[in-house]
Coordinates of N, CA and C in Angstrom, one line a residue:
X1 N -105.0 -36.6 8.5 CA -106.3 -37.0 8.6 C -107.2 -37.3 7.5
X2 N -107.7 -38.1 7.5 CA -108.4 -38.9 6.1 C -109.4 -37.9 5.5
X3 N -110.0 -38.2 4.5 CA -111.0 -37.3 3.4 C -112.3 -37.4 4.5
X4 N -112.5 -38.6 4.9 CA -114.0 -38.9 5.2 C -114.1 -38.0 6.6
X5 N -112.9 -38.0 7.4 CA -112.8 -37.4 8.7 C -113.0 -35.6 8.3
X6 N -112.3 -35.5 7.4 CA -112.3 -33.9 7.2 C -113.7 -33.5 6.7
X7 N -114.0 -34.2 5.8 CA -115.8 -33.7 5.4 C -116.7 -34.1 6.9
X8 N -116.3 -35.0 7.5 CA -117.4 -35.2 8.5 C -116.9 -33.9 9.5
X9 N -116.0 -33.5 9.7 CA -115.7 -32.3 10.8 C -116.1 -31.1 10.0
X10 N -116.2 -31.1 8.6 CA -116.8 -29.6 7.9 C -118.4 -29.9 8.1
X11 N -119.0 -31.0 7.9 CA -120.1 -31.2 8.2 C -120.7 -30.9 9.4
X12 N -120.2 -31.4 10.5 CA -120.6 -31.2 11.8 C -120.3 -29.5 12.4
X13 N -119.3 -28.8 11.9 CA -119.3 -27.5 12.1 C -120.0 -26.5 11.2
X14 N -120.8 -27.1 10.1 CA -121.4 -26.2 9.6 C -123.0 -26.6 9.6
X15 N -123.4 -27.8 10.3 CA -124.6 -28.3 10.6 C -125.4 -28.6 9.2
X16 N -124.5 -29.4 8.3 CA -125.0 -29.6 6.9 C -124.9 -31.2 6.5
X17 N -125.2 -31.4 5.7 CA -124.9 -33.2 5.1 C -123.4 -33.3 4.7
X18 N -123.2 -34.6 4.6 CA -121.8 -34.9 4.0 C -121.7 -34.2 2.8
X19 N -122.7 -34.5 1.9 CA -122.8 -33.9 0.5 C -122.6 -32.4 0.4
X20 N -123.2 -31.8 1.5 CA -123.1 -30.2 1.3 C -121.6 -30.1 1.8
X21 N -121.0 -30.6 2.7 CA -119.9 -30.4 3.2 C -118.7 -30.5 2.1
X22 N -119.0 -31.5 1.3 CA -118.0 -31.6 0.3 C -118.1 -30.6 -0.7
X23 N -119.3 -30.1 -1.0 CA -119.3 -29.0 -1.9 C -118.6 -27.6 -1.1
X24 N -119.0 -27.3 0.0 CA -118.4 -26.1 0.7 C -117.0 -26.2 0.8
X25 N -116.3 -27.6 1.1 CA -115.1 -27.7 1.3 C -114.4 -27.4 -0.1
X26 N -114.9 -28.2 -1.2 CA -114.2 -27.9 -2.3 C -114.3 -26.4 -2.7
X27 N -115.3 -25.8 -2.7 CA -115.6 -24.4 -3.1 C -114.5 -23.3 -2.2
X28 N -114.4 -23.9 -0.9 CA -113.5 -23.2 -0.3 C -111.8 -23.3 -0.4
X29 N -111.7 -24.4 -0.9 CA -110.5 -24.9 -1.2 C -109.9 -24.4 -2.4
X30 N -110.9 -24.3 -3.5 CA -110.7 -23.9 -4.7 C -110.5 -22.1 -4.6
X31 N -111.2 -21.8 -4.0 CA -111.1 -20.3 -3.8 C -109.6 -20.0 -3.0
X32 N -109.2 -20.8 -2.1 CA -108.0 -20.6 -1.3 C -106.7 -20.5 -2.5
X33 N -107.0 -21.4 -3.2 CA -105.9 -22.0 -4.2 C -105.5 -20.7 -5.0
X34 N -106.7 -20.1 -5.4 CA -106.6 -18.9 -6.3 C -105.8 -17.7 -5.3
X35 N -106.0 -17.8 -4.1 CA -105.4 -16.8 -3.1 C -103.9 -16.8 -3.2
X36 N -103.8 -18.1 -2.8 CA -102.3 -18.5 -2.5 C -101.2 -18.6 -3.6
X37 N -99.8 -18.3 -3.5 CA -99.1 -18.8 -4.4 C -98.8 -20.2 -4.9
X38 N -98.9 -20.3 -6.0 CA -98.6 -22.0 -6.6 C -97.9 -23.0 -5.5
X39 N -96.7 -22.3 -5.1 CA -95.8 -23.2 -4.3 C -96.6 -23.5 -3.1
X40 N -97.3 -22.5 -2.4 CA -98.1 -22.7 -1.2 C -99.0 -23.6 -1.4
X41 N -99.8 -23.2 -2.3 CA -101.1 -24.2 -2.5 C -100.4 -25.6 -2.7
X42 N -99.1 -26.2 -3.3 CA -98.9 -27.5 -3.3 C -98.4 -27.8 -2.0
X43 N -97.6 -27.0 -1.2 CA -97.3 -27.4 -0.1 C -98.4 -27.8 0.9
X44 N -99.5 -27.0 0.9 CA -100.6 -27.4 1.8 C -101.4 -28.6 1.1
X45 N -101.2 -28.6 -0.1 CA -101.9 -30.0 -0.8 C -101.2 -31.3 -0.3
X46 N -100.0 -31.1 -0.2 CA -99.1 -32.3 0.1 C -99.6 -32.9 1.7
X47 N -100.3 -32.2 2.4 CA -100.6 -32.8 3.7 C -102.0 -33.1 3.7
X48 N -102.6 -32.9 2.8 CA -104.2 -33.2 2.7 C -104.3 -34.7 2.0
X49 N -105.4 -35.2 2.4 CA -105.8 -36.2 1.6 C -106.3 -36.2 0.0
X50 N -106.1 -37.3 -0.4 CA -105.8 -37.2 -2.1 C -107.1 -36.3 -2.7
X51 N -108.0 -36.5 -2.4 CA -109.3 -36.0 -3.0 C -109.2 -34.3 -3.2
X52 N -108.6 -33.8 -1.9 CA -108.6 -32.6 -1.3 C -107.3 -32.1 -1.9
X53 N -106.2 -32.8 -2.2 CA -105.2 -32.5 -2.9 C -105.3 -32.1 -4.5
X54 N -106.2 -32.7 -5.1 CA -106.5 -32.5 -6.4 C -107.3 -30.9 -6.5
X55 N -108.0 -30.5 -5.5 CA -108.7 -29.5 -5.7 C -108.0 -28.2 -5.5
X56 N -106.7 -28.5 -4.9 CA -105.7 -27.4 -4.8 C -104.5 -27.2 -5.7
X57 N -104.6 -28.4 -6.5 CA -103.4 -28.3 -7.2 C -103.6 -27.4 -8.5
X58 N -102.5 -26.2 -8.1 CA -102.3 -25.1 -9.2 C -101.7 -25.4 -10.3
X59 N -102.2 -24.8 -11.6 CA -101.8 -25.0 -12.7 C -100.5 -24.0 -13.2
X60 N -99.6 -24.2 -14.0 CA -98.5 -23.1 -14.1 C -98.8 -21.8 -14.5
X61 N -100.3 -21.6 -14.6 CA -100.6 -20.3 -14.8 C -101.1 -19.5 -13.5
X62 N -101.0 -20.4 -12.7 CA -101.5 -19.8 -11.2 C -100.5 -19.8 -10.2
X63 N -99.1 -19.6 -10.7 CA -97.9 -19.7 -9.9 C -98.4 -18.3 -9.0
X64 N -98.5 -17.2 -9.5 CA -98.9 -16.0 -8.8 C -100.2 -16.1 -7.8
X65 N -100.2 -15.7 -6.6 CA -101.6 -15.4 -6.1 C -102.5 -14.2 -6.6
X66 N -103.8 -14.5 -6.8 CA -104.6 -13.7 -7.0 C -104.8 -12.9 -6.0
X67 N -105.1 -11.4 -5.8 CA -105.3 -10.4 -4.8 C -106.8 -10.1 -4.8
X68 N -107.2 -10.6 -3.7 CA -108.7 -10.3 -3.5 C -108.8 -10.2 -2.2
X69 N -109.8 -9.4 -1.5 CA -110.0 -9.5 -0.2 C -111.0 -10.6 0.2
X70 N -111.4 -10.6 1.9 CA -112.0 -11.6 2.1 C -113.5 -11.5 1.6
X71 N -114.1 -10.4 1.3 CA -115.4 -10.1 0.7 C -115.7 -10.9 -0.6
X72 N -114.5 -11.0 -1.6 CA -114.3 -11.5 -2.8 C -114.4 -12.9 -2.4
X73 N -113.7 -13.3 -1.4 CA -113.1 -14.8 -1.0 C -114.8 -15.4 -0.8
X74 N -115.6 -14.8 -0.2 CA -117.0 -15.3 0.2 C -117.7 -15.5 -0.8
X75 N -117.8 -14.3 -1.9 CA -118.5 -14.2 -2.8 C -118.4 -15.7 -3.6
X76 N -116.8 -15.7 -3.8 CA -116.5 -16.9 -4.9 C -117.0 -18.2 -4.2
X77 N -116.8 -18.2 -2.9 CA -117.3 -19.7 -2.3 C -118.8 -19.8 -2.4
X78 N -119.3 -18.7 -1.9 CA -121.0 -18.7 -2.2 C -121.3 -19.4 -3.6
X79 N -120.7 -18.6 -4.7 CA -121.0 -18.9 -6.1 C -120.8 -20.3 -6.4
X80 N -119.5 -20.9 -5.8 CA -119.3 -22.0 -6.2 C -120.1 -23.3 -5.9
X81 N -120.4 -22.9 -4.5 CA -121.3 -23.7 -3.8 C -122.7 -23.8 -3.7
X82 N -123.0 -22.6 -4.3 CA -124.6 -22.4 -4.4 C -125.1 -22.3 -2.8
X83 N -124.9 -21.5 -2.2 CA -125.1 -20.9 -0.9 C -125.0 -19.5 -0.8
X84 N -125.8 -18.7 0.3 CA -125.7 -17.4 0.5 C -124.3 -17.1 1.0
X85 N -124.1 -16.0 1.1 CA -122.7 -15.4 1.5 C -122.6 -15.7 3.0
X86 N -123.6 -15.5 3.8 CA -123.2 -15.8 5.2 C -123.1 -17.3 5.5
X87 N -123.8 -18.3 4.5 CA -123.6 -19.6 4.8 C -122.0 -19.8 4.4
X88 N -121.4 -19.0 3.1 CA -119.9 -19.3 2.6 C -119.0 -18.9 3.9
X89 N -119.5 -17.8 4.4 CA -118.5 -17.3 5.5 C -118.3 -18.3 6.5
X90 N -119.6 -18.8 7.0 CA -119.4 -20.0 8.2 C -118.8 -21.1 7.7
X91 N -118.9 -21.5 6.3 CA -118.5 -22.5 5.9 C -116.9 -22.2 5.6
X92 N -116.4 -21.4 5.3 CA -115.1 -21.0 5.3 C -114.3 -20.9 6.4
X93 N -115.1 -20.5 7.7 CA -114.2 -20.6 9.0 C -114.3 -22.1 9.4
X94 N -115.4 -22.9 9.0 CA -115.2 -24.3 9.4 C -114.3 -24.9 8.7
X95 N -114.1 -24.8 7.3 CA -112.7 -25.3 6.7 C -111.4 -24.9 7.3
X96 N -111.6 -23.6 7.4 CA -110.2 -23.1 8.0 C -109.7 -23.9 9.3
X97 N -110.7 -24.0 10.2 CA -110.4 -24.8 11.4 C -110.1 -26.4 11.2
X98 N -110.9 -27.0 10.1 CA -110.5 -28.3 9.9 C -109.2 -28.2 9.2
X99 N -108.7 -27.5 8.6 CA -107.5 -27.3 8.0 C -106.3 -27.4 8.9
X100 N -106.5 -26.4 10.0 CA -105.6 -26.3 11.1 C -105.5 -27.7 11.7
X101 N -106.6 -28.6 12.0 CA -106.4 -29.7 12.6 C -105.7 -30.8 11.5
X102 N -105.7 -30.6 10.3 CA -105.5 -31.5 9.5 C -103.8 -31.5 9.0
X103 N -103.6 -30.2 9.1 CA -102.0 -29.8 8.6 C -101.0 -29.4 9.6
X104 N -100.0 -29.5 9.6 CA -98.9 -29.3 10.5 C -99.2 -27.6 10.8
X105 N -98.8 -27.2 12.0 CA -99.0 -25.9 12.5 C -98.2 -24.8 11.8
X106 N -97.0 -25.2 11.2 CA -96.1 -24.5 10.3 C -96.8 -24.0 8.9
X107 N -97.3 -25.1 8.6 CA -98.0 -25.2 7.1 C -99.2 -24.3 7.1
X108 N -100.2 -24.2 8.5 CA -101.2 -23.4 8.4 C -100.7 -22.1 8.6
X109 N -99.5 -21.8 9.3 CA -99.0 -20.4 9.6 C -98.5 -20.1 8.1
X110 N -98.0 -20.9 7.0 CA -97.5 -20.3 5.9 C -98.8 -19.9 5.4
X111 N -99.9 -20.5 5.2 CA -101.1 -20.3 4.3 C -101.6 -19.1 5.0
X112 N -101.8 -18.8 6.3 CA -102.2 -17.6 6.9 C -101.6 -16.1 6.4
X113 N -100.4 -16.4 6.6 CA -99.4 -15.3 6.3 C -99.6 -14.9 5.0
X114 N -100.3 -15.5 4.1 CA -100.5 -14.8 2.6 C -101.8 -14.4 2.5
X115 N -102.8 -14.5 3.8 CA -103.8 -13.7 3.7 C -103.8 -12.4 4.4
X116 N -104.6 -11.4 3.5 CA -104.7 -10.3 4.2 C -105.4 -10.0 5.5
X117 N -105.1 -8.8 6.4 CA -105.7 -8.6 7.6 C -107.3 -8.9 7.4
X118 N -108.1 -8.3 6.3 CA -109.4 -8.6 6.6 C -110.0 -10.0 6.5
X119 N -109.1 -10.9 6.2 CA -109.5 -12.3 6.4 C -109.5 -12.8 7.8
X120 N -109.2 -12.0 8.7 CA -108.9 -12.3 10.1 C -110.4 -13.2 10.6
X121 N -111.5 -12.5 10.4 CA -112.7 -13.2 11.1 C -113.0 -14.6 10.7
X122 N -112.4 -15.1 9.4 CA -112.5 -16.3 8.8 C -111.6 -17.4 9.3
X123 N -110.3 -16.4 9.8 CA -109.4 -17.4 10.0 C -109.2 -17.6 11.5
X124 N -109.4 -16.5 12.6 CA -109.1 -16.5 13.9 C -109.6 -17.5 14.5
X125 N -110.8 -18.2 14.2 CA -111.6 -19.4 15.0 C -110.4 -20.5 14.7
X126 N -109.8 -20.8 13.7 CA -108.7 -21.8 13.9 C -107.7 -21.3 14.6
X127 N -107.3 -20.3 14.8 CA -106.2 -20.1 15.5 C -106.4 -20.0 17.1
X128 N -107.7 -19.8 17.7 CA -108.2 -19.7 19.1 C -107.6 -20.8 19.8
X129 N -107.3 -20.6 21.0 CA -106.7 -21.7 21.9 C -107.9 -22.7 22.3
X130 N -107.5 -23.9 22.0 CA -108.7 -24.9 22.2 C -109.7 -25.4 21.1
X131 N -109.3 -24.5 20.1 CA -110.4 -24.5 18.8 C -109.8 -25.9 17.7
X132 N -108.6 -26.3 18.2 CA -108.1 -27.4 17.0 C -107.3 -28.4 18.0
X133 N -106.9 -29.2 17.2 CA -106.0 -30.3 17.8 C -104.8 -29.7 17.3
X134 N -103.8 -29.4 18.5 CA -102.5 -29.0 18.2 C -101.5 -30.2 17.5
X135 N -100.9 -29.9 16.3 CA -100.2 -30.7 15.6 C -98.6 -30.3 15.6
X136 N -97.8 -31.0 15.6 CA -96.2 -30.6 15.5 C -96.0 -29.7 14.0

């Protein structure tokens, strides 16, 4: 999936402008990169378009995943994107569904396995049958 398609899908799913979808996508991916181990963030980045790869690239100091729950994830996305927490939660769901379409099923599963159970309401829409294009 190319960058414009990714942003367009997030914009459609969040009913926002392309500019707002870029901000929501960046905020979600930056926060996700903090939650994943550095190696997993790199693996995910490798399957995304270049502008999104740059958002996910961890530094040597971020090899270990930060441990925080879904409420903190949403709060960080809201702060980064300048939106309310309910809007941030909806955006995170939209980005996860779009990620599922953009990367292989195995890679998406590798990401989800690193997230605790309380992320389920954000991640499950991406895993629902028919919610995404199935990729090998």
